[in-house]
Structure formats: structure tokens, C-alpha cells
Amino acid sequence: MDTVQITTSETSVKPDASSNNQKSCKSYDILYEKEDCGTLAYPVNARYLDLHKSYMNWIRWHWHEEMEILIVDQGVAEISTDDGTHLIKPGQGLIINQNVMHCIHAQDKKRCTFRSLVFHPDFIFGHKTDYLQTQYLLPIQNYQLFKTFFLDASTPWHERMLQTTNEIIEANMTKSFGYEIATKGHLCHFWTELIRQLPETDTLTSSRPSQDEQRVKEAMLFIRTHHSEPLTLDEIADSIHVSKSECCRCFSRTLQMSPFEYLMKYRIYESAKKLMDPVHESDSIADVALSVGFNNTSYFNRLFKKFLGCTPTYYRTHKVLHHEQERGTLSYFL
């Protein structure tokens, strides 16, 4: 099996009394994995998210066909895509375009809450190709520079978009009579304001995901499905039909890490979840290690301490929460 030298800064972890609530924490990863983005008939969903209540205080890399708008209420959210990180403060927002890979976590280990609105543009334009799609949907879908769009209330038209988004979220959380129709009206106003600010259509170019990004997405899904198996770099590369060297280059250019580094961090993340789960309370450390793909417990212990700053035993005994760690460790990159 190919090996890769993993370099990650080590961080000490101390127990916290608040960590006793860990067993009641849910993972927002599950929420996104279940594609909880509305229904085919009504592809809209609004929710209030508290990263403090999410496992390890973050939402790891994911993507979805819906557009998403996030507005921060408390704390500072670090929202990363494959080409940068945005710091979103209270009152500010970020539009995340369709199928853009992103992850979210709180800055400086502090509590971060925000509202999220996800919707599919088909709700506005329908499923058939017509004049409205050509004039108002395709320009945004074909604008390759629009992966994310930062919103700040200090700019008047940004303020209008934030207000419209808040009204949509409020309507969908209260679900008063006719909220679906009201939502469509608000989204039409939102979309009109957004497209008005984009460059002329003749300056736009294709927004199709880059080949690197598409390959990495497929490889990530393969790793998530097969992480508990004894994977090799050959198998990961074969899953996206490229050579080992090209696979490594794709990961390096997109996520700034190697495929094996992603695999190791994913395995450690999954093991940390199991160490906190009462269902696995009677499992030995060796059993947990084996269940996520490590057949060498000593190696598992070393990697766990490297990524999370403490041993698996200490992590389980003291119910250490990942949000107590510094930026630059496991969650930021996984």
C-alpha cells in the first residue's frame, strides 16, 4: 500500500465541562447527506443551525444541486470552498452557487449560529427551457466566477437581498398560509437583484465544474463509501479513471492535500464519532480502529493524536470536543 507523509500541526486538548452534552449533539452532515433540501414539488428549505450543537462543531465538505444562502447571527463562520475561505460575521451572508463544494466551521472555537436557505432555481423557472430560463437563469448558471457571493448590509443592494432572504426564511419557518407563494415572489425579487449586478451576458463563460473538482468529488464519494476497507492509492485513482500521479495532482490543486491524507483524516473523523457514540461504548480501541480501516492500532493511535491532539482513550474518557482545537487541524480540511 502506498504511504504518504502527513503534516498537520499538533494541538493539545483539554477537557471541558460542556463536553458532557456531546452525546446529545447531532451531525449536520447527516442533514445534508439526506439531501434535506425540500421536495420535488417545493424545493425550498429554511433552517436555523447552531454549530455548537453539531458534531465537532462543523459541517464538513459537501455539495448539492440547490443554491444556498447563509446569514450569520452569532460568532464568525469560516466557509471554505476549493478556492478560498470567507469569514462571515453577524448580519453578513454568503450565497453559495449550485454544486459548489464547501465546508463550514466556527472561527476561534467560539459559538456560531446562522440561518440557511436552500432552494433549487427550478422553483422559480420551472423545468422546461423557455425565454425566462434563457434570459435570467442561464447567465448565472454559466458564470464561472460565481461560486460564492458575499453579502454585507453596508451595501444598499446587498441589504435588500439580505432582507429578502430573511423574509423567506421567516415565512418558511412559521409556515403561515400561502408561504409557498410568498416565497416564490421573494425569490423572484432576489434573483432579479442578483442578476442585475452581474456583468453583461456576452462576458460570461461556462460555469461547469472543473475537471479537477469533478474528479475529486467522485473520489471523495468513493472514499466515504469504502473508507473501512484496505484502500490503496491505485484503487482511489481507478475510481476516477486516472493515474496515481494525476489523482494526487487533482487533490492537491483542489483541496491542498493528497488522496491518502484525505482518507486518513476521514477515517480518524469517523473513529472519533464512534468513540463518542454510546452504541460503541463497549468496543475496544482496536475494534474502533479496525472498523474505520486501520489494521494497526499503534499507527491509528499515532494518527489520532497527531490530528486531534490526544489519544483515542483520552478522547473517549474525557469526552473531548473537537471545537476546543485550533484552526488547521482535522475538521478544517476534511
Short mmCIF file of C-alpha atoms in Angstrom, two decimals:
data_model
loop_
_atom_site.label_atom_id
_atom_site.label_comp_id
_atom_site.label_asym_id
_atom_site.label_seq_id
_atom_site.Cartn_x
_atom_site.Cartn_y
_atom_site.Cartn_z
CA MET A 1 0.00 0.00 0.00
CA ASP A 2 1.26 3.47 -0.90
CA THR A 3 2.02 5.73 2.01
CA VAL A 4 2.02 9.50 2.23
CA GLN A 5 3.74 11.66 4.81
CA ILE A 6 1.04 13.65 6.57
CA THR A 7 1.96 17.02 8.05
CA THR A 8 -0.50 18.61 10.44
CA SER A 9 0.20 20.87 13.39
CA GLU A 10 -0.31 19.19 16.75
CA THR A 11 -2.67 20.81 19.24
CA SER A 12 -3.17 19.98 22.87
CA VAL A 13 -6.73 19.28 24.00
CA LYS A 14 -8.15 19.86 27.45
CA PRO A 15 -11.44 18.56 28.80
CA ASP A 16 -14.36 20.93 29.18
CA ALA A 17 -17.39 20.56 31.39
CA SER A 18 -19.64 21.46 28.47
CA SER A 19 -18.45 18.38 26.65
CA ASN A 20 -20.83 16.27 28.69
CA ASN A 21 -23.51 17.35 26.24
CA GLN A 22 -21.69 15.65 23.37
CA LYS A 23 -23.90 12.57 23.35
CA SER A 24 -26.92 14.72 22.55
CA CYS A 25 -25.22 16.54 19.68
CA LYS A 26 -26.31 15.69 16.17
CA SER A 27 -24.29 15.96 12.98
CA TYR A 28 -25.45 18.39 10.34
CA ASP A 29 -23.52 16.18 7.90
CA ILE A 30 -26.42 13.73 8.19
CA LEU A 31 -28.86 16.54 7.43
CA TYR A 32 -27.01 17.37 4.20
CA GLU A 33 -26.34 13.74 3.27
CA LYS A 34 -30.10 13.11 3.41
CA GLU A 35 -30.48 15.99 0.96
CA ASP A 36 -32.96 17.74 3.22
CA CYS A 37 -33.48 20.50 0.69
CA GLY A 38 -37.23 20.42 0.26
CA THR A 39 -39.24 18.24 -2.12
CA LEU A 40 -39.53 17.98 -5.88
CA ALA A 41 -42.80 19.92 -5.71
CA TYR A 42 -41.40 22.51 -3.30
CA PRO A 43 -37.57 22.52 -3.49
CA VAL A 44 -37.08 25.06 -0.70
CA ASN A 45 -35.98 24.62 2.90
CA ALA A 46 -35.06 27.07 5.66
CA ARG A 47 -33.35 26.16 8.93
CA TYR A 48 -31.56 27.56 11.91
CA LEU A 49 -28.16 25.97 12.55
CA ASP A 50 -26.00 26.08 15.66
CA LEU A 51 -22.50 24.73 15.01
CA HIS A 52 -22.04 24.27 18.75
CA LYS A 53 -24.63 21.50 18.54
CA SER A 54 -23.09 19.82 15.51
CA TYR A 55 -20.57 17.02 15.93
CA MET A 56 -17.07 18.52 16.18
CA ASN A 57 -18.60 21.98 15.76
CA TRP A 58 -18.57 22.00 11.97
CA ILE A 59 -20.13 20.86 8.70
CA ARG A 60 -17.63 19.01 6.55
CA TRP A 61 -17.13 19.15 2.77
CA HIS A 62 -20.32 18.61 0.79
CA TRP A 63 -22.20 19.95 -2.22
CA HIS A 64 -25.77 19.91 -3.51
CA GLU A 65 -27.78 20.85 -6.59
CA GLU A 66 -29.57 23.62 -4.72
CA MET A 67 -28.31 27.16 -4.24
CA GLU A 68 -27.72 28.07 -0.59
CA ILE A 69 -27.78 31.41 1.24
CA LEU A 70 -26.28 31.64 4.73
CA ILE A 71 -26.76 34.57 7.11
CA VAL A 72 -24.75 34.61 10.35
CA ASP A 73 -26.48 35.58 13.60
CA GLN A 74 -23.73 34.97 16.18
CA GLY A 75 -19.99 34.37 16.01
CA VAL A 76 -17.91 34.23 12.83
CA ALA A 77 -18.40 31.46 10.29
CA GLU A 78 -15.49 30.28 8.15
CA ILE A 79 -16.96 28.99 4.91
CA SER A 80 -14.39 27.32 2.68
CA THR A 81 -14.63 26.35 -0.98
CA ASP A 82 -11.95 24.78 -3.14
CA ASP A 83 -10.55 28.20 -4.00
CA GLY A 84 -10.69 30.15 -0.73
CA THR A 85 -12.25 30.89 2.65
CA HIS A 86 -14.80 33.55 3.57
CA LEU A 87 -15.19 34.97 7.09
CA ILE A 88 -18.86 35.81 7.60
CA LYS A 89 -19.74 38.00 10.59
CA PRO A 90 -23.16 38.65 12.22
CA GLY A 91 -25.53 40.30 9.78
CA GLN A 92 -23.45 39.29 6.78
CA GLY A 93 -24.28 36.49 4.36
CA LEU A 94 -22.90 34.30 1.62
CA ILE A 95 -24.59 32.93 -1.48
CA ILE A 96 -23.21 29.52 -2.49
CA ASN A 97 -23.95 28.52 -6.06
CA GLN A 98 -25.19 25.12 -7.19
CA ASN A 99 -22.82 22.12 -6.88
CA VAL A 100 -20.04 24.14 -5.23
CA MET A 101 -18.01 22.15 -2.70
CA HIS A 102 -17.93 23.86 0.68
CA CYS A 103 -17.46 23.27 4.39
CA ILE A 104 -18.40 25.42 7.40
CA HIS A 105 -16.90 25.84 10.86
CA ALA A 106 -16.70 28.47 13.59
CA GLN A 107 -13.73 30.80 13.89
CA ASP A 108 -11.65 30.71 17.08
CA LYS A 109 -13.64 27.85 18.64
CA LYS A 110 -16.48 30.23 19.56
CA ARG A 111 -20.19 29.58 19.21
CA CYS A 112 -21.56 30.29 15.76
CA THR A 113 -25.21 30.32 14.72
CA PHE A 114 -26.67 31.10 11.34
CA ARG A 115 -29.73 30.72 9.17
CA SER A 116 -29.66 28.72 5.97
CA LEU A 117 -31.95 28.91 2.97
CA VAL A 118 -31.60 26.27 0.25
CA PHE A 119 -33.65 26.32 -2.93
CA HIS A 120 -33.49 24.95 -6.45
CA PRO A 121 -33.76 27.54 -9.25
CA ASP A 122 -36.30 25.26 -10.94
CA PHE A 123 -38.78 26.50 -8.33
CA ILE A 124 -38.56 29.93 -9.97
CA PHE A 125 -38.16 28.97 -13.61
CA GLY A 126 -39.77 25.53 -13.92
CA HIS A 127 -38.27 22.50 -15.63
CA LYS A 128 -38.78 23.48 -19.27
CA THR A 129 -36.44 25.57 -21.36
CA ASP A 130 -38.11 28.85 -22.18
CA TYR A 131 -37.49 32.55 -22.52
CA LEU A 132 -37.19 33.19 -18.76
CA GLN A 133 -34.58 30.47 -18.31
CA THR A 134 -32.54 31.77 -21.22
CA GLN A 135 -32.71 35.38 -20.07
CA TYR A 136 -32.37 35.01 -16.31
CA LEU A 137 -31.24 31.52 -15.24
CA LEU A 138 -28.52 30.56 -17.71
CA PRO A 139 -26.47 33.75 -17.17
CA ILE A 140 -25.96 32.77 -13.53
CA GLN A 141 -25.50 29.06 -14.21
CA ASN A 142 -22.94 29.88 -16.90
CA TYR A 143 -20.96 32.42 -14.89
CA GLN A 144 -17.83 30.56 -13.86
CA LEU A 145 -16.68 33.24 -11.40
CA PHE A 146 -19.85 32.93 -9.35
CA LYS A 147 -19.08 30.14 -6.89
CA THR A 148 -19.91 32.29 -3.90
CA PHE A 149 -21.16 35.83 -3.44
CA PHE A 150 -20.55 37.83 -0.26
CA LEU A 151 -23.39 39.98 1.13
CA ASP A 152 -22.86 42.89 3.51
CA ALA A 153 -25.65 45.18 4.72
CA SER A 154 -23.37 48.21 4.34
CA THR A 155 -24.04 48.00 0.59
CA PRO A 156 -27.64 49.07 -0.16
CA TRP A 157 -28.49 46.38 -2.71
CA HIS A 158 -26.84 43.73 -0.51
CA GLU A 159 -29.04 44.91 2.34
CA ARG A 160 -32.13 44.44 0.17
CA MET A 161 -31.07 40.87 -0.67
CA LEU A 162 -30.37 40.05 2.97
CA GLN A 163 -33.76 41.43 3.96
CA THR A 164 -35.49 39.41 1.25
CA THR A 165 -33.68 36.26 2.38
CA ASN A 166 -34.69 36.87 6.00
CA GLU A 167 -38.32 37.27 4.92
CA ILE A 168 -38.17 33.96 3.01
CA ILE A 169 -36.64 32.16 5.99
CA GLU A 170 -39.24 33.62 8.36
CA ALA A 171 -42.08 32.58 6.07
CA ASN A 172 -40.78 29.04 5.74
CA MET A 173 -40.15 28.60 9.46
CA THR A 174 -43.59 29.89 10.51
CA LYS A 175 -45.36 28.29 7.53
CA SER A 176 -48.28 30.71 7.63
CA PHE A 177 -50.98 30.35 4.98
CA GLY A 178 -49.66 30.94 1.46
CA TYR A 179 -45.97 30.92 2.45
CA GLU A 180 -45.07 28.90 -0.66
CA ILE A 181 -46.48 31.58 -2.97
CA ALA A 182 -44.87 34.34 -0.89
CA THR A 183 -41.54 32.50 -1.09
CA LYS A 184 -41.68 32.33 -4.88
CA GLY A 185 -42.38 36.05 -5.06
CA HIS A 186 -39.49 36.87 -2.73
CA LEU A 187 -37.12 34.59 -4.66
CA CYS A 188 -38.06 36.32 -7.92
CA HIS A 189 -37.13 39.68 -6.35
CA PHE A 190 -33.91 38.19 -5.00
CA TRP A 191 -32.95 36.70 -8.37
CA THR A 192 -33.71 39.92 -10.24
CA GLU A 193 -31.47 41.90 -7.87
CA LEU A 194 -28.67 39.35 -8.21
CA ILE A 195 -28.64 39.08 -11.99
CA ARG A 196 -28.84 42.86 -12.35
CA GLN A 197 -25.41 43.11 -10.70
CA LEU A 198 -23.64 40.56 -12.92
CA PRO A 199 -21.57 41.55 -15.97
CA GLU A 200 -23.20 41.63 -19.40
CA THR A 201 -24.03 38.16 -20.68
CA ASP A 202 -21.51 38.34 -23.52
CA THR A 203 -18.68 38.43 -20.96
CA LEU A 204 -19.82 35.25 -19.21
CA THR A 205 -18.14 31.88 -19.63
CA SER A 206 -19.08 28.33 -18.73
CA SER A 207 -19.54 27.55 -15.04
CA ARG A 208 -19.23 23.79 -15.44
CA PRO A 209 -17.18 22.29 -12.61
CA SER A 210 -13.51 22.00 -13.46
CA GLN A 211 -12.22 18.55 -14.32
CA ASP A 212 -10.17 18.56 -11.11
CA GLU A 213 -13.20 19.42 -8.98
CA GLN A 214 -15.40 16.80 -10.63
CA ARG A 215 -12.77 14.10 -10.19
CA VAL A 216 -12.19 14.99 -6.54
CA LYS A 217 -15.92 14.90 -5.82
CA GLU A 218 -16.15 11.40 -7.28
CA ALA A 219 -13.06 10.26 -5.37
CA MET A 220 -14.43 11.70 -2.10
CA LEU A 221 -17.66 9.75 -2.56
CA PHE A 222 -15.65 6.59 -3.27
CA ILE A 223 -13.54 7.10 -0.13
CA ARG A 224 -16.59 7.77 2.05
CA THR A 225 -18.17 4.54 0.83
CA HIS A 226 -15.05 2.36 1.09
CA HIS A 227 -13.01 4.02 3.86
CA SER A 228 -13.30 0.97 6.14
CA GLU A 229 -11.66 -1.22 3.51
CA PRO A 230 -7.87 -1.53 2.94
CA LEU A 231 -7.81 1.08 0.17
CA THR A 232 -4.76 1.77 -1.96
CA LEU A 233 -3.91 4.84 -3.98
CA ASP A 234 -4.33 2.69 -7.11
CA GLU A 235 -7.95 1.95 -6.16
CA ILE A 236 -8.75 5.60 -5.46
CA ALA A 237 -7.20 6.65 -8.78
CA ASP A 238 -9.00 3.84 -10.63
CA SER A 239 -12.31 5.02 -9.21
CA ILE A 240 -11.95 8.25 -11.20
CA HIS A 241 -10.12 6.66 -14.16
CA VAL A 242 -6.80 8.50 -13.86
CA SER A 243 -3.23 7.62 -12.95
CA LYS A 244 -1.98 7.79 -9.37
CA SER A 245 0.08 10.89 -10.08
CA GLU A 246 -2.84 12.68 -11.74
CA CYS A 247 -5.12 11.72 -8.85
CA CYS A 248 -2.66 13.30 -6.41
CA ARG A 249 -2.41 16.44 -8.52
CA CYS A 250 -6.21 16.79 -8.65
CA PHE A 251 -6.46 16.58 -4.85
CA SER A 252 -3.53 18.93 -4.37
CA ARG A 253 -4.96 21.58 -6.68
CA THR A 254 -8.49 21.32 -5.27
CA LEU A 255 -8.16 20.53 -1.53
CA GLN A 256 -4.45 21.22 -0.96
CA MET A 257 -3.86 17.68 0.31
CA SER A 258 -3.19 14.21 -1.08
CA PRO A 259 -5.85 11.49 -1.55
CA PHE A 260 -4.30 9.49 1.28
CA GLU A 261 -4.26 12.46 3.60
CA TYR A 262 -7.98 12.92 2.96
CA LEU A 263 -8.54 9.18 3.53
CA MET A 264 -6.63 9.16 6.83
CA LYS A 265 -8.43 12.25 8.13
CA TYR A 266 -11.79 10.85 7.10
CA ARG A 267 -11.05 7.62 8.96
CA ILE A 268 -9.96 9.48 12.09
CA TYR A 269 -13.11 11.65 11.95
CA GLU A 270 -15.29 8.55 11.70
CA SER A 271 -13.44 6.89 14.57
CA ALA A 272 -13.90 9.98 16.76
CA LYS A 273 -17.65 9.85 16.16
CA LYS A 274 -17.71 6.21 17.22
CA LEU A 275 -15.70 6.92 20.37
CA MET A 276 -18.41 9.40 21.40
CA ASP A 277 -21.31 7.16 20.43
CA PRO A 278 -22.90 5.17 23.30
CA VAL A 279 -23.64 2.40 20.80
CA HIS A 280 -19.90 1.71 20.53
CA GLU A 281 -19.13 2.26 24.22
CA SER A 282 -18.14 -1.37 24.76
CA ASP A 283 -15.92 -1.53 21.66
CA SER A 284 -12.19 -1.61 22.30
CA ILE A 285 -9.89 0.97 20.71
CA ALA A 286 -8.61 -1.78 18.43
CA ASP A 287 -12.16 -2.61 17.35
CA VAL A 288 -12.90 1.04 16.57
CA ALA A 289 -9.64 1.34 14.63
CA LEU A 290 -10.41 -1.77 12.59
CA SER A 291 -13.97 -0.62 11.86
CA VAL A 292 -12.67 2.51 10.08
CA GLY A 293 -9.91 0.80 8.11
CA PHE A 294 -6.88 0.67 10.42
CA ASN A 295 -5.44 -2.81 10.99
CA ASN A 296 -2.58 -1.43 13.07
CA THR A 297 -3.72 0.02 16.41
CA SER A 298 -0.38 1.71 17.15
CA TYR A 299 -0.50 3.55 13.82
CA PHE A 300 -4.12 4.52 14.49
CA ASN A 301 -3.16 5.90 17.93
CA ARG A 302 -0.33 7.97 16.44
CA LEU A 303 -2.51 9.47 13.72
CA PHE A 304 -5.36 10.15 16.13
CA LYS A 305 -3.03 12.08 18.45
CA LYS A 306 -1.48 13.91 15.51
CA PHE A 307 -4.85 15.10 14.22
CA LEU A 308 -6.80 15.57 17.46
CA GLY A 309 -4.05 16.29 19.97
CA CYS A 310 -4.79 13.42 22.35
CA THR A 311 -5.02 9.63 22.38
CA PRO A 312 -8.26 7.80 21.50
CA THR A 313 -8.53 6.63 25.11
CA TYR A 314 -8.22 10.18 26.48
CA TYR A 315 -10.70 11.42 23.87
CA ARG A 316 -13.28 8.83 24.91
CA THR A 317 -12.68 9.12 28.68
CA HIS A 318 -12.82 12.93 28.87
CA LYS A 319 -15.43 13.42 26.13
CA VAL A 320 -13.17 15.89 24.36
CA LEU A 321 -14.96 18.10 21.86
CA HIS A 322 -13.25 18.94 18.62
CA HIS A 323 -14.33 22.58 18.73
CA GLU A 324 -11.79 23.10 21.52
CA GLN A 325 -9.00 22.80 18.98
CA GLU A 326 -7.16 25.38 16.95
CA ARG A 327 -7.77 26.04 13.29
CA GLY A 328 -5.61 23.96 10.97
CA THR A 329 -6.46 20.53 12.34
CA LEU A 330 -8.65 17.73 11.12
CA SER A 331 -12.02 19.41 10.60
CA TYR A 332 -10.72 22.36 8.62
CA PHE A 333 -9.51 20.15 5.80
CA LEU A 334 -11.75 17.08 5.78
#
